Amino acid sequence: MLSRAQKEHHAQKQRIREQQELKRREAFESANAVVDKLVSTLNDGVEDVYQNQKKLEAESKQLQAHAAQFSKQTIQWLQLTEGFNRALKELGDVENWSQVIEAEMTTIAGALEYAYKGDVPG
């Protein structure tokens, strides 16, 4: 009888251990499922942020390229404008030179005409 009671006690302890082990595994699996779900949810948010960051970086590079192109174009426009201003100044210099030459030629023509007519002041 004592032997039988001991065997029943041993068997009952074994069943309790098995039940505890089963419940421990179920709890572990449930915890893993919760953790996986949380990580998946967090990863979705992180992935969205990462994708947005990649888009921003691409747009930033494109903006830098456009800014560099605009800068080059602006420099070309400035060079063209400076060239145009120089040409206008040269044209003004030529006009001034031609006016001086015209005045001198008028003076010379007047002197030659005066000399040709023989009207020497005297």
mmCIF file with all atom_site columns, C-alpha atoms in Angstrom, residues 20-106:
data_model
loop_
_atom_site.group_PDB
_atom_site.id
_atom_site.type_symbol
_atom_site.label_atom_id
_atom_site.label_alt_id
_atom_site.label_comp_id
_atom_site.label_asym_id
_atom_site.label_entity_id
_atom_site.label_seq_id
_atom_site.pdbx_PDB_ins_code
_atom_site.Cartn_x
_atom_site.Cartn_y
_atom_site.Cartn_z
_atom_site.occupancy
_atom_site.B_iso_or_equiv
_atom_site.pdbx_formal_charge
_atom_site.auth_seq_id
_atom_site.auth_comp_id
_atom_site.auth_asym_id
_atom_site.auth_atom_id
_atom_site.pdbx_PDB_model_num
ATOM 1  C CA . GLN A 1 20  ? 3.666  22.705  -15.959 1.00 0.00 ? 20  GLN A CA 1
ATOM 2  C CA . GLU A 1 21  ? 6.049  22.024  -18.845 1.00 0.00 ? 21  GLU A CA 1
ATOM 3  C CA . LEU A 1 22  ? 3.136  22.230  -21.300 1.00 0.00 ? 22  LEU A CA 1
ATOM 4  C CA . LYS A 1 23  ? 1.929  25.499  -19.762 1.00 0.00 ? 23  LYS A CA 1
ATOM 5  C CA . ARG A 1 24  ? 5.507  26.841  -19.730 1.00 0.00 ? 24  ARG A CA 1
ATOM 6  C CA . ARG A 1 25  ? 5.860  26.043  -23.463 1.00 0.00 ? 25  ARG A CA 1
ATOM 7  C CA . GLU A 1 26  ? 2.470  27.610  -24.204 1.00 0.00 ? 26  GLU A CA 1
ATOM 8  C CA . ALA A 1 27  ? 3.432  30.739  -22.253 1.00 0.00 ? 27  ALA A CA 1
ATOM 9  C CA . PHE A 1 28  ? 6.801  30.841  -24.043 1.00 0.00 ? 28  PHE A CA 1
ATOM 10 C CA . GLU A 1 29  ? 5.132  30.461  -27.445 1.00 0.00 ? 29  GLU A CA 1
ATOM 11 C CA . SER A 1 30  ? 2.564  33.147  -26.587 1.00 0.00 ? 30  SER A CA 1
ATOM 12 C CA . ALA A 1 31  ? 5.305  35.493  -25.407 1.00 0.00 ? 31  ALA A CA 1
ATOM 13 C CA . ASN A 1 32  ? 7.249  34.824  -28.616 1.00 0.00 ? 32  ASN A CA 1
ATOM 14 C CA . ALA A 1 33  ? 4.132  35.546  -30.683 1.00 0.00 ? 33  ALA A CA 1
ATOM 15 C CA . VAL A 1 34  ? 3.571  38.845  -28.810 1.00 0.00 ? 34  VAL A CA 1
ATOM 16 C CA . VAL A 1 35  ? 7.221  39.833  -29.194 1.00 0.00 ? 35  VAL A CA 1
ATOM 17 C CA . ASP A 1 36  ? 7.179  38.939  -32.891 1.00 0.00 ? 36  ASP A CA 1
ATOM 18 C CA . LYS A 1 37  ? 4.030  41.012  -33.393 1.00 0.00 ? 37  LYS A CA 1
ATOM 19 C CA . LEU A 1 38  ? 5.535  43.990  -31.525 1.00 0.00 ? 38  LEU A CA 1
ATOM 20 C CA . VAL A 1 39  ? 8.796  43.759  -33.445 1.00 0.00 ? 39  VAL A CA 1
ATOM 21 C CA . SER A 1 40  ? 6.891  43.465  -36.726 1.00 0.00 ? 40  SER A CA 1
ATOM 22 C CA . THR A 1 41  ? 4.831  46.548  -35.870 1.00 0.00 ? 41  THR A CA 1
ATOM 23 C CA . LEU A 1 42  ? 7.929  48.505  -34.893 1.00 0.00 ? 42  LEU A CA 1
ATOM 24 C CA . ASN A 1 43  ? 9.802  47.341  -37.983 1.00 0.00 ? 43  ASN A CA 1
ATOM 25 C CA . ASP A 1 44  ? 6.964  48.583  -40.201 1.00 0.00 ? 44  ASP A CA 1
ATOM 26 C CA . GLY A 1 45  ? 7.346  52.048  -38.675 1.00 0.00 ? 45  GLY A CA 1
ATOM 27 C CA . VAL A 1 46  ? 11.115 51.919  -38.950 1.00 0.00 ? 46  VAL A CA 1
ATOM 28 C CA . GLU A 1 47  ? 10.852 50.764  -42.556 1.00 0.00 ? 47  GLU A CA 1
ATOM 29 C CA . ASP A 1 48  ? 8.543  53.697  -43.348 1.00 0.00 ? 48  ASP A CA 1
ATOM 30 C CA . VAL A 1 49  ? 11.004 56.107  -41.761 1.00 0.00 ? 49  VAL A CA 1
ATOM 31 C CA . TYR A 1 50  ? 13.888 54.520  -43.656 1.00 0.00 ? 50  TYR A CA 1
ATOM 32 C CA . GLN A 1 51  ? 12.027 54.748  -46.978 1.00 0.00 ? 51  GLN A CA 1
ATOM 33 C CA . ASN A 1 52  ? 11.170 58.399  -46.284 1.00 0.00 ? 52  ASN A CA 1
ATOM 34 C CA . GLN A 1 53  ? 14.804 59.093  -45.416 1.00 0.00 ? 53  GLN A CA 1
ATOM 35 C CA . LYS A 1 54  ? 15.941 57.517  -48.690 1.00 0.00 ? 54  LYS A CA 1
ATOM 36 C CA . LYS A 1 55  ? 13.423 59.636  -50.619 1.00 0.00 ? 55  LYS A CA 1
ATOM 37 C CA . LEU A 1 56  ? 14.576 62.792  -48.821 1.00 0.00 ? 56  LEU A CA 1
ATOM 38 C CA . GLU A 1 57  ? 18.214 61.999  -49.559 1.00 0.00 ? 57  GLU A CA 1
ATOM 39 C CA . ALA A 1 58  ? 17.421 61.421  -53.234 1.00 0.00 ? 58  ALA A CA 1
ATOM 40 C CA . GLU A 1 59  ? 15.463 64.675  -53.435 1.00 0.00 ? 59  GLU A CA 1
ATOM 41 C CA . SER A 1 60  ? 18.267 66.481  -51.613 1.00 0.00 ? 60  SER A CA 1
ATOM 42 C CA . LYS A 1 61  ? 20.833 65.212  -54.130 1.00 0.00 ? 61  LYS A CA 1
ATOM 43 C CA . GLN A 1 62  ? 18.549 66.240  -56.988 1.00 0.00 ? 62  GLN A CA 1
ATOM 44 C CA . LEU A 1 63  ? 18.102 69.690  -55.425 1.00 0.00 ? 63  LEU A CA 1
ATOM 45 C CA . GLN A 1 64  ? 21.881 70.038  -55.051 1.00 0.00 ? 64  GLN A CA 1
ATOM 46 C CA . ALA A 1 65  ? 22.347 69.095  -58.693 1.00 0.00 ? 65  ALA A CA 1
ATOM 47 C CA . HIS A 1 66  ? 19.735 71.643  -59.786 1.00 0.00 ? 66  HIS A CA 1
ATOM 48 C CA . ALA A 1 67  ? 21.309 74.302  -57.572 1.00 0.00 ? 67  ALA A CA 1
ATOM 49 C CA . ALA A 1 68  ? 24.742 73.615  -59.084 1.00 0.00 ? 68  ALA A CA 1
ATOM 50 C CA . GLN A 1 69  ? 23.279 73.774  -62.590 1.00 0.00 ? 69  GLN A CA 1
ATOM 51 C CA . PHE A 1 70  ? 21.486 77.027  -61.747 1.00 0.00 ? 70  PHE A CA 1
ATOM 52 C CA . SER A 1 71  ? 24.720 78.434  -60.322 1.00 0.00 ? 71  SER A CA 1
ATOM 53 C CA . LYS A 1 72  ? 26.617 77.586  -63.526 1.00 0.00 ? 72  LYS A CA 1
ATOM 54 C CA . GLN A 1 73  ? 23.860 79.119  -65.622 1.00 0.00 ? 73  GLN A CA 1
ATOM 55 C CA . THR A 1 74  ? 23.866 82.253  -63.466 1.00 0.00 ? 74  THR A CA 1
ATOM 56 C CA . ILE A 1 75  ? 27.646 82.572  -63.888 1.00 0.00 ? 75  ILE A CA 1
ATOM 57 C CA . GLN A 1 76  ? 27.207 82.268  -67.659 1.00 0.00 ? 76  GLN A CA 1
ATOM 58 C CA . TRP A 1 77  ? 24.522 84.953  -67.614 1.00 0.00 ? 77  TRP A CA 1
ATOM 59 C CA . LEU A 1 78  ? 26.788 87.233  -65.576 1.00 0.00 ? 78  LEU A CA 1
ATOM 60 C CA . GLN A 1 79  ? 29.632 86.672  -68.034 1.00 0.00 ? 79  GLN A CA 1
ATOM 61 C CA . LEU A 1 80  ? 27.329 87.468  -70.956 1.00 0.00 ? 80  LEU A CA 1
ATOM 62 C CA . THR A 1 81  ? 26.088 90.604  -69.210 1.00 0.00 ? 81  THR A CA 1
ATOM 63 C CA . GLU A 1 82  ? 29.647 91.713  -68.436 1.00 0.00 ? 82  GLU A CA 1
ATOM 64 C CA . GLY A 1 83  ? 30.613 91.110  -72.062 1.00 0.00 ? 83  GLY A CA 1
ATOM 65 C CA . PHE A 1 84  ? 27.621 93.129  -73.220 1.00 0.00 ? 84  PHE A CA 1
ATOM 66 C CA . ASN A 1 85  ? 28.556 95.966  -70.834 1.00 0.00 ? 85  ASN A CA 1
ATOM 67 C CA . ARG A 1 86  ? 32.139 95.936  -72.134 1.00 0.00 ? 86  ARG A CA 1
ATOM 68 C CA . ALA A 1 87  ? 30.860 96.046  -75.708 1.00 0.00 ? 87  ALA A CA 1
ATOM 69 C CA . LEU A 1 88  ? 28.622 98.997  -74.839 1.00 0.00 ? 88  LEU A CA 1
ATOM 70 C CA . LYS A 1 89  ? 31.556 100.798 -73.222 1.00 0.00 ? 89  LYS A CA 1
ATOM 71 C CA . GLU A 1 90  ? 33.707 100.114 -76.262 1.00 0.00 ? 90  GLU A CA 1
ATOM 72 C CA . LEU A 1 91  ? 30.911 101.384 -78.481 1.00 0.00 ? 91  LEU A CA 1
ATOM 73 C CA . GLY A 1 92  ? 30.738 104.505 -76.327 1.00 0.00 ? 92  GLY A CA 1
ATOM 74 C CA . ASP A 1 93  ? 34.526 104.857 -76.609 1.00 0.00 ? 93  ASP A CA 1
ATOM 75 C CA . VAL A 1 94  ? 34.297 104.470 -80.400 1.00 0.00 ? 94  VAL A CA 1
ATOM 76 C CA . GLU A 1 95  ? 31.507 107.036 -80.524 1.00 0.00 ? 95  GLU A CA 1
ATOM 77 C CA . ASN A 1 96  ? 33.550 109.448 -78.421 1.00 0.00 ? 96  ASN A CA 1
ATOM 78 C CA . TRP A 1 97  ? 36.617 108.801 -80.576 1.00 0.00 ? 97  TRP A CA 1
ATOM 79 C CA . SER A 1 98  ? 34.601 109.371 -83.745 1.00 0.00 ? 98  SER A CA 1
ATOM 80 C CA . GLN A 1 99  ? 33.262 112.661 -82.355 1.00 0.00 ? 99  GLN A CA 1
ATOM 81 C CA . VAL A 1 100 ? 36.786 113.805 -81.495 1.00 0.00 ? 100 VAL A CA 1
ATOM 82 C CA . ILE A 1 101 ? 38.011 112.787 -84.972 1.00 0.00 ? 101 ILE A CA 1
ATOM 83 C CA . GLU A 1 102 ? 35.020 114.534 -86.538 1.00 0.00 ? 102 GLU A CA 1
ATOM 84 C CA . ALA A 1 103 ? 35.754 117.708 -84.575 1.00 0.00 ? 103 ALA A CA 1
ATOM 85 C CA . GLU A 1 104 ? 39.415 117.554 -85.551 1.00 0.00 ? 104 GLU A CA 1
ATOM 86 C CA . MET A 1 105 ? 38.532 116.859 -89.196 1.00 0.00 ? 105 MET A CA 1
ATOM 87 C CA . THR A 1 106 ? 36.123 119.780 -89.163 1.00 0.00 ? 106 THR A CA 1
#
